[in-house]
Short mmCIF file of C-alpha atoms in Angstrom, two decimals:
data_model
loop_
_atom_site.label_atom_id
_atom_site.label_comp_id
_atom_site.label_asym_id
_atom_site.label_seq_id
_atom_site.Cartn_x
_atom_site.Cartn_y
_atom_site.Cartn_z
CA MET E 19 -9.28 -22.69 24.89
CA ALA E 20 -6.95 -20.68 22.68
CA MET E 21 -8.03 -17.08 22.27
CA ILE E 22 -7.27 -14.40 19.70
CA SER E 23 -7.46 -10.67 20.54
CA PHE E 24 -8.40 -7.98 18.01
CA GLN E 25 -9.14 -4.69 18.30
CA PRO E 26 -35.03 7.47 6.27
CA PRO E 27 -35.55 6.20 2.85
CA LEU E 28 -32.84 5.94 0.24
CA LYS E 29 -33.01 7.83 -3.03
CA SER E 30 -31.63 6.13 -6.12
CA PHE E 31 -29.65 8.04 -8.72
CA ALA E 32 -28.94 7.43 -12.37
CA VAL E 33 -25.19 7.93 -12.38
CA PRO E 34 -22.93 7.42 -15.40
CA GLN E 35 -20.89 4.22 -15.10
CA VAL E 36 -17.98 5.79 -16.99
CA PRO E 37 -15.99 8.64 -15.39
CA LEU E 38 -15.45 11.85 -17.32
CA TYR E 39 -11.70 11.54 -16.88
CA ASN E 40 -9.35 8.66 -16.29
CA PRO E 41 -6.84 8.93 -13.43
CA LYS E 42 -3.50 7.62 -14.55
CA SER E 43 -3.78 4.54 -12.35
CA VAL E 44 -7.41 3.58 -12.94
CA ALA E 45 -6.09 0.27 -14.28
CA VAL E 46 -4.97 -0.79 -10.83
CA CYS E 47 -2.74 -3.76 -10.23
CA CYS E 48 -4.36 -6.50 -8.22
CA SER E 49 -2.23 -5.59 -5.21
CA LEU E 50 -1.51 -2.05 -4.08
CA SER E 51 1.06 -1.03 -1.51
CA LEU E 52 0.10 2.36 -0.13
CA PRO E 53 2.83 4.20 1.77
CA SER E 54 1.88 7.35 3.63
CA ARG E 55 2.89 10.58 1.93
CA THR E 56 2.24 14.29 2.37
CA VAL E 57 3.00 15.83 -1.02
CA VAL E 58 3.42 13.64 -4.09
CA THR E 59 3.59 16.27 -6.82
CA ALA E 60 6.85 18.14 -7.36
CA VAL E 61 5.15 21.20 -8.90
CA GLU E 62 1.83 22.63 -7.74
CA PRO E 63 -0.70 21.87 -10.49
CA ALA E 64 -3.06 24.53 -11.80
CA PRO E 65 -6.82 23.90 -11.94
CA VAL E 66 -7.98 22.48 -15.26
CA PHE E 67 -11.66 23.19 -14.52
CA ALA E 68 -13.47 26.05 -12.84
CA SER E 69 -15.71 23.55 -11.09
CA VAL E 70 -16.46 19.83 -11.01
CA LYS E 71 -19.11 17.50 -9.64
CA ALA E 72 -18.27 14.02 -8.35
CA PHE E 73 -20.27 11.00 -7.23
CA ALA E 74 -19.24 8.17 -4.91
CA PRO E 75 -21.35 5.03 -4.41
CA ALA E 76 -22.73 3.35 -1.33
CA THR E 77 -20.76 0.38 -0.04
CA VAL E 78 -21.40 -2.86 1.80
CA ALA E 79 -18.58 -3.57 4.26
CA ASN E 80 -17.66 -6.84 5.99
CA LEU E 81 -19.86 -9.04 3.78
CA GLY E 82 -20.39 -11.35 6.73
CA PRO E 83 -17.09 -12.98 7.74
CA GLY E 84 -14.89 -10.28 6.17
CA PHE E 85 -14.89 -7.86 9.10
CA ASP E 86 -12.71 -4.83 8.30
CA PHE E 87 -11.10 -6.48 5.26
CA LEU E 88 -13.83 -7.05 2.65
CA GLY E 89 -16.24 -4.63 1.01
CA CYS E 90 -17.97 -3.82 -2.27
CA ALA E 91 -19.61 -0.86 -4.01
CA VAL E 92 -23.32 -0.70 -4.85
CA ASP E 93 -24.70 1.07 -7.92
CA GLY E 94 -27.24 3.89 -7.87
CA LEU E 95 -26.95 5.08 -4.25
CA GLY E 96 -24.38 7.53 -2.93
CA ASP E 97 -23.19 11.07 -2.26
CA PHE E 98 -22.37 14.01 -4.53
CA VAL E 99 -19.72 16.68 -4.07
CA SER E 100 -19.56 19.89 -6.11
CA LEU E 101 -16.26 21.76 -5.96
CA SER E 102 -15.14 25.08 -7.42
CA VAL E 103 -12.21 27.45 -7.39
CA ASP E 104 -13.22 30.34 -5.13
CA SER E 105 -11.29 33.59 -4.80
CA ASN E 106 -13.16 34.31 -1.56
CA VAL E 107 -11.55 31.28 0.12
CA ARG E 108 -8.04 31.64 1.49
CA PRO E 109 -5.45 30.00 -0.82
CA GLY E 110 -4.65 26.43 0.16
CA GLU E 111 -7.89 26.01 2.09
CA VAL E 112 -11.35 24.56 1.46
CA ALA E 113 -14.67 25.99 2.67
CA ILE E 114 -17.87 23.96 2.90
CA THR E 115 -20.61 26.27 1.68
CA ASN E 116 -23.65 24.00 1.57
CA ILE E 117 -24.87 20.60 2.78
CA THR E 118 -28.15 19.16 1.49
CA GLY E 119 -29.92 15.80 1.37
CA ASN E 120 -30.13 13.37 4.28
CA ASP E 121 -29.55 14.77 7.79
CA PRO E 122 -27.78 18.00 6.67
CA ASN E 123 -28.17 19.65 10.09
CA LYS E 124 -26.25 16.84 11.78
CA LEU E 125 -23.10 17.56 9.77
CA SER E 126 -20.52 20.22 10.50
CA LYS E 127 -19.54 22.76 7.86
CA ASN E 128 -16.12 22.99 9.46
CA PRO E 129 -13.93 21.05 6.98
CA LEU E 130 -11.79 19.74 9.85
CA TYR E 131 -14.84 17.92 11.25
CA ASN E 132 -16.55 16.85 8.05
CA CYS E 133 -15.76 13.66 6.10
CA ALA E 134 -15.72 15.43 2.75
CA GLY E 135 -13.70 18.33 4.12
CA ILE E 136 -11.04 16.13 5.69
CA ALA E 137 -10.54 14.12 2.49
CA ALA E 138 -10.45 17.29 0.37
CA ILE E 139 -7.78 18.80 2.59
CA GLU E 140 -5.70 15.62 2.41
CA VAL E 141 -5.77 15.59 -1.39
CA MET E 142 -4.85 19.29 -1.48
CA LYS E 143 -1.86 18.49 0.74
CA MET E 144 -0.81 15.65 -1.54
CA LEU E 145 -1.02 17.91 -4.57
CA GLY E 146 0.67 20.77 -2.77
CA ILE E 147 -2.15 23.23 -3.48
CA ARG E 148 -1.23 26.62 -2.01
CA SER E 149 -2.29 29.18 -4.64
CA VAL E 150 -6.08 28.78 -4.80
CA GLY E 151 -8.93 28.24 -2.37
CA LEU E 152 -11.84 25.87 -2.97
CA SER E 153 -15.51 25.90 -2.03
CA LEU E 154 -17.30 22.59 -1.55
CA SER E 155 -20.97 21.63 -1.57
CA LEU E 156 -22.07 18.21 -0.28
CA GLU E 157 -25.29 16.44 -1.28
CA LYS E 158 -25.97 13.51 1.03
CA GLY E 159 -27.75 10.73 -0.80
CA LEU E 160 -27.03 8.33 2.05
CA PRO E 161 -28.45 8.62 5.58
CA LEU E 162 -26.01 8.82 8.48
CA GLY E 163 -25.48 5.60 10.40
CA SER E 164 -27.15 3.51 7.70
CA GLY E 165 -24.50 0.83 7.29
CA LEU E 166 -24.00 1.81 3.66
CA GLY E 167 -20.73 3.70 3.98
CA SER E 168 -22.18 7.19 4.34
CA SER E 169 -18.98 8.80 5.64
CA ALA E 170 -16.85 6.93 3.09
CA ALA E 171 -19.03 8.09 0.18
CA SER E 172 -18.60 11.73 1.21
CA ALA E 173 -14.85 11.31 1.58
CA ALA E 174 -14.47 9.43 -1.72
CA ALA E 175 -16.51 11.97 -3.69
CA ALA E 176 -14.49 14.85 -2.23
CA ALA E 177 -11.15 13.17 -2.95
CA ILE E 178 -12.14 12.47 -6.56
CA ALA E 179 -13.47 16.02 -6.98
CA VAL E 180 -10.28 17.73 -5.80
CA ASN E 181 -8.09 15.41 -7.83
CA GLY E 182 -10.24 15.91 -10.92
CA LEU E 183 -10.26 19.68 -10.58
CA PHE E 184 -6.48 19.63 -10.87
CA GLY E 185 -6.30 17.19 -13.77
CA GLY E 186 -6.30 13.79 -12.06
CA LYS E 187 -2.63 13.89 -11.03
CA LEU E 188 -3.01 11.40 -8.19
CA GLY E 189 -3.50 7.67 -8.53
CA VAL E 190 -6.08 5.49 -6.83
CA GLU E 191 -3.71 4.59 -4.00
CA ASP E 192 -3.32 8.21 -2.90
CA LEU E 193 -7.06 8.82 -3.07
CA VAL E 194 -7.75 5.81 -0.84
CA LEU E 195 -5.21 7.12 1.67
CA ALA E 196 -6.93 10.50 1.70
CA GLY E 197 -10.31 8.86 2.27
CA LEU E 198 -8.86 6.61 4.96
CA LYS E 199 -7.58 9.68 6.79
CA SER E 200 -11.15 10.93 6.88
CA GLU E 201 -12.54 7.57 8.03
CA GLU E 202 -9.93 7.39 10.78
CA LYS E 203 -11.18 10.64 12.32
CA VAL E 204 -14.88 9.87 11.93
CA SER E 205 -15.60 6.15 12.27
CA GLY E 206 -12.29 4.32 12.71
CA TYR E 207 -9.24 3.21 10.77
CA HIS E 208 -10.82 0.77 8.33
CA ALA E 209 -10.81 0.85 4.53
CA ASP E 210 -13.54 -1.67 3.74
CA ASN E 211 -15.93 1.17 2.83
CA VAL E 212 -13.71 3.89 1.42
CA ALA E 213 -11.57 1.59 -0.78
CA PRO E 214 -14.53 0.13 -2.73
CA ALA E 215 -16.20 3.56 -2.77
CA ILE E 216 -13.18 4.92 -4.65
CA MET E 217 -12.19 1.83 -6.65
CA GLY E 218 -15.55 0.14 -7.27
CA GLY E 219 -16.27 -3.60 -7.27
CA PHE E 220 -15.14 -5.98 -4.53
CA ILE E 221 -12.02 -5.00 -2.57
CA LEU E 222 -10.00 -7.06 -0.10
CA ILE E 223 -7.78 -5.22 2.38
CA ARG E 224 -4.75 -7.46 2.71
CA ASN E 225 -2.84 -5.29 5.16
CA TYR E 226 -3.18 -1.97 6.97
CA GLU E 227 0.46 -1.25 7.83
CA PRO E 228 1.28 -0.56 5.06
CA LEU E 229 -2.11 -0.53 3.41
CA GLU E 230 -2.38 -3.15 0.66
CA LEU E 231 -5.51 -3.64 -1.42
CA ILE E 232 -6.55 -6.46 -3.74
CA ARG E 233 -9.26 -5.97 -6.35
CA LEU E 234 -11.53 -9.04 -6.65
CA LYS E 235 -13.09 -9.16 -10.11
CA PHE E 236 -16.63 -10.52 -10.21
CA PRO E 237 -17.26 -11.90 -13.74
CA VAL E 238 -19.11 -9.35 -15.88
CA GLU E 239 -21.27 -12.02 -17.51
CA LYS E 240 -22.72 -13.14 -14.15
CA GLU E 241 -25.82 -11.60 -12.57
CA LEU E 242 -25.57 -10.32 -8.99
CA PHE E 243 -28.16 -8.23 -7.16
CA PHE E 244 -28.00 -6.78 -3.66
CA VAL E 245 -31.26 -6.44 -1.76
CA LEU E 246 -30.76 -3.53 0.64
CA VAL E 247 -33.36 -3.03 3.36
CA SER E 248 -32.89 0.00 5.60
CA PRO E 249 -35.06 0.43 8.71
CA GLU E 250 -35.83 3.74 10.38
CA PHE E 251 -33.18 3.17 13.00
CA GLU E 252 -29.70 4.62 13.39
CA ALA E 253 -26.74 2.41 14.31
CA PRO E 254 -23.66 4.62 14.84
CA THR E 255 -20.49 2.83 13.78
CA LYS E 256 -18.62 3.63 16.99
CA LYS E 257 -21.44 2.20 19.12
CA MET E 258 -21.65 -0.96 17.02
CA ARG E 259 -17.87 -1.45 17.12
CA ALA E 260 -17.90 -1.06 20.91
CA ALA E 261 -20.16 -4.14 21.10
CA LEU E 262 -17.57 -6.42 19.51
CA PRO E 263 -15.88 -9.12 21.60
CA ALA E 264 -12.37 -8.37 22.84
CA GLU E 265 -11.37 -12.02 22.36
CA VAL E 266 -12.36 -14.74 19.91
CA GLY E 267 -12.20 -18.47 20.44
CA MET E 268 -10.00 -20.47 18.08
CA PRO E 269 -12.88 -22.56 16.63
CA HIS E 270 -14.77 -19.42 15.60
CA HIS E 271 -11.58 -17.88 14.24
CA VAL E 272 -10.94 -20.93 12.06
CA TRP E 273 -14.56 -21.02 10.91
CA ASN E 274 -14.64 -17.35 9.92
CA CYS E 275 -11.32 -17.64 8.08
CA SER E 276 -12.61 -20.56 6.05
CA GLN E 277 -15.85 -18.74 5.22
CA ALA E 278 -14.00 -15.57 4.21
CA GLY E 279 -11.84 -17.67 1.90
CA ALA E 280 -14.96 -19.28 0.45
CA LEU E 281 -16.50 -15.86 -0.10
CA VAL E 282 -13.44 -14.62 -2.02
CA ALA E 283 -13.49 -17.77 -4.16
CA ALA E 284 -17.20 -17.29 -4.86
CA VAL E 285 -16.65 -13.68 -5.96
CA LEU E 286 -13.85 -14.62 -8.36
CA GLN E 287 -15.86 -17.52 -9.79
CA GLY E 288 -19.12 -15.57 -10.06
CA ASP E 289 -20.79 -18.11 -7.78
CA VAL E 290 -23.68 -16.14 -6.29
CA ILE E 291 -25.04 -19.12 -4.37
CA GLY E 292 -21.65 -19.72 -2.77
CA LEU E 293 -21.26 -16.01 -2.10
CA GLY E 294 -24.60 -15.92 -0.29
CA LYS E 295 -23.78 -19.00 1.77
CA ALA E 296 -20.47 -17.53 2.93
CA LEU E 297 -21.99 -14.08 3.51
CA SER E 298 -24.49 -15.63 5.94
CA SER E 299 -21.89 -17.53 7.94
CA ASP E 300 -20.25 -15.04 10.33
CA LYS E 301 -19.95 -16.40 13.88
CA ILE E 302 -17.98 -13.52 15.42
CA VAL E 303 -19.31 -10.04 14.58
CA GLU E 304 -22.88 -10.57 13.40
CA PRO E 305 -24.05 -12.43 16.54
CA THR E 306 -23.01 -9.49 18.75
CA ARG E 307 -24.72 -6.89 16.56
CA VAL E 308 -27.99 -8.63 15.68
CA PRO E 309 -29.50 -8.03 19.16
CA LEU E 310 -28.77 -4.29 18.82
CA ILE E 311 -30.92 -3.94 15.68
CA PRO E 312 -34.60 -4.66 16.44
CA GLY E 313 -35.92 -7.51 14.33
CA MET E 314 -32.67 -8.26 12.49
CA GLY E 315 -32.69 -11.96 13.32
CA GLY E 316 -36.19 -12.36 11.89
CA VAL E 317 -35.29 -10.28 8.83
CA LYS E 318 -32.43 -12.63 7.99
CA LYS E 319 -34.71 -15.65 8.28
CA ALA E 320 -37.35 -13.95 6.14
CA ALA E 321 -34.80 -13.20 3.42
CA ILE E 322 -33.64 -16.81 3.22
CA ALA E 323 -37.22 -18.09 3.27
CA ALA E 324 -38.07 -15.76 0.37
CA GLY E 325 -35.28 -17.21 -1.76
CA ALA E 326 -32.20 -15.13 -0.96
CA PHE E 327 -28.90 -17.00 -1.25
CA GLY E 328 -27.66 -15.27 1.87
CA CYS E 329 -28.25 -12.33 4.19
CA THR E 330 -26.24 -10.37 6.75
CA ILE E 331 -25.82 -6.91 8.26
CA SER E 332 -24.37 -4.32 5.91
CA GLY E 333 -21.36 -2.80 7.66
CA ALA E 334 -22.27 -1.83 11.19
CA GLY E 335 -25.99 -1.77 10.29
CA PRO E 336 -28.86 -1.26 10.57
CA THR E 337 -29.27 -2.00 6.83
CA ALA E 338 -29.69 -5.67 6.04
CA VAL E 339 -28.23 -6.96 2.77
CA ALA E 340 -29.28 -10.10 0.90
CA VAL E 341 -28.00 -11.42 -2.42
CA THR E 342 -29.69 -13.04 -5.39
CA ASP E 343 -29.16 -13.47 -9.13
CA ASN E 344 -32.60 -12.27 -10.22
CA LYS E 345 -33.94 -8.70 -9.92
CA GLU E 346 -37.62 -9.64 -9.70
CA ARG E 347 -36.89 -12.22 -7.02
CA GLY E 348 -34.87 -9.52 -5.30
CA LYS E 349 -37.96 -7.31 -5.11
CA GLU E 350 -39.93 -10.15 -3.51
CA ILE E 351 -37.11 -10.78 -1.03
CA GLY E 352 -37.05 -7.08 -0.18
CA GLU E 353 -40.80 -7.03 0.49
CA SER E 354 -40.46 -9.98 2.86
CA MET E 355 -37.59 -8.30 4.70
CA VAL E 356 -39.52 -5.03 5.07
CA MET E 357 -42.49 -6.89 6.55
CA ALA E 358 -40.16 -8.77 8.90
CA PHE E 359 -38.65 -5.53 10.21
CA MET E 360 -42.14 -4.31 11.08
CA ARG E 361 -43.34 -7.66 12.44
CA GLU E 362 -40.22 -8.55 14.44
CA GLY E 363 -38.79 -5.12 15.31
CA ASN E 364 -41.70 -2.70 14.91
CA LEU E 365 -39.57 -0.69 12.48
CA LYS E 366 -40.58 0.83 9.17
CA ALA E 367 -38.10 0.03 6.41
CA VAL E 368 -37.51 0.60 2.71
CA ALA E 369 -36.03 -1.84 0.21
CA SER E 370 -34.05 -1.40 -2.98
CA VAL E 371 -32.46 -3.87 -5.38
CA LYS E 372 -29.09 -2.81 -6.77
CA ARG E 373 -26.27 -4.13 -8.90
CA LEU E 374 -22.56 -4.07 -8.17
CA ASP E 375 -20.92 -0.71 -8.93
CA ARG E 376 -17.78 -1.66 -10.86
CA VAL E 377 -16.48 1.90 -11.39
CA GLY E 378 -16.37 3.58 -8.00
CA ALA E 379 -16.15 7.33 -7.41
CA ARG E 380 -16.04 9.43 -10.57
CA LEU E 381 -16.49 12.90 -12.00
CA ILE E 382 -19.95 13.34 -13.51
CA GLY E 383 -19.73 16.99 -14.53
CA SER E 384 -17.30 19.87 -15.03
CA THR E 385 -17.22 23.54 -16.01
CA PRO E 386 -14.30 24.80 -18.09
CA ILE E 387 -12.19 27.73 -16.97
CA ASP E 388 -13.14 31.03 -18.62
CA ARG E 389 -9.84 32.25 -19.98
CA VAL E 390 -11.20 35.34 -21.74
#
């Protein structure tokens, strides 16, 4: 046979869907080529705000057959980063002063070992910031190891915050690179969380060397709801990636390729039924991860039985994600999935029903510089 080798409860937030500033490349071309760069600004920009606050949404990576190359952003869940110019911080550096929210004691305040800190430093390098120091505060709205892009949300919010503080000089492509640098050090070199966290909507990663991204536009007139059910169970990304097969049989490769293509077509056409069918079809990654999440197999069956168009693991898990076109039905699906987690896996779980976040990471507040 031919073989192919390849390498706690969620809190919802009411977050503005329109950013307070528009980066110059917010209107992104469908395809982005993202070369690596260290400094992209010829002259060091001065801060245009004394402080800013940014938000970055949760994300659902893989979407079934799209392992490491498909992801989307989810509205109303995510992380916040507050950033300010601080004369007590050495120029050109960033200091993390506070971490609150989910699992704050598990995160390092050393910016070299923190997702938000790494991304902030990368953006500062790109901008060539050498004259001022920055202090950063991180509010974790997402639990660690939840399968909802927790590390990516922190990185995306930090990247947007630093860029916004200095007037939005960098485009989306640079911000994704900064976030990807953070992801590389924390959970692996994959952009299917951080790209949609920054850009919003559905994103396809066409290539990694160089990085090329394609925005998939889900029709605005179509209804799409994600039913997110998170059990009290942690599934570290590195552990879940270690469970993946080193080789894949050609039949499964062909099947997953066809289903990923069908999923992309469904997104572009606004076909939620087709999207759900494709999302449920993975024969490579999901089968190896389901046994590692207690009750996941039964949860998927319960979701479909309750009327979901499809269900799979969100990212590396343990969150399960189902899709529907009706919010009330989504609540019923979520209740069935919560009961299944308890019945099949003896795990408590919480459910939420969310829309697609079409905006991505954005500034939600700022304080002007006192020039008196």
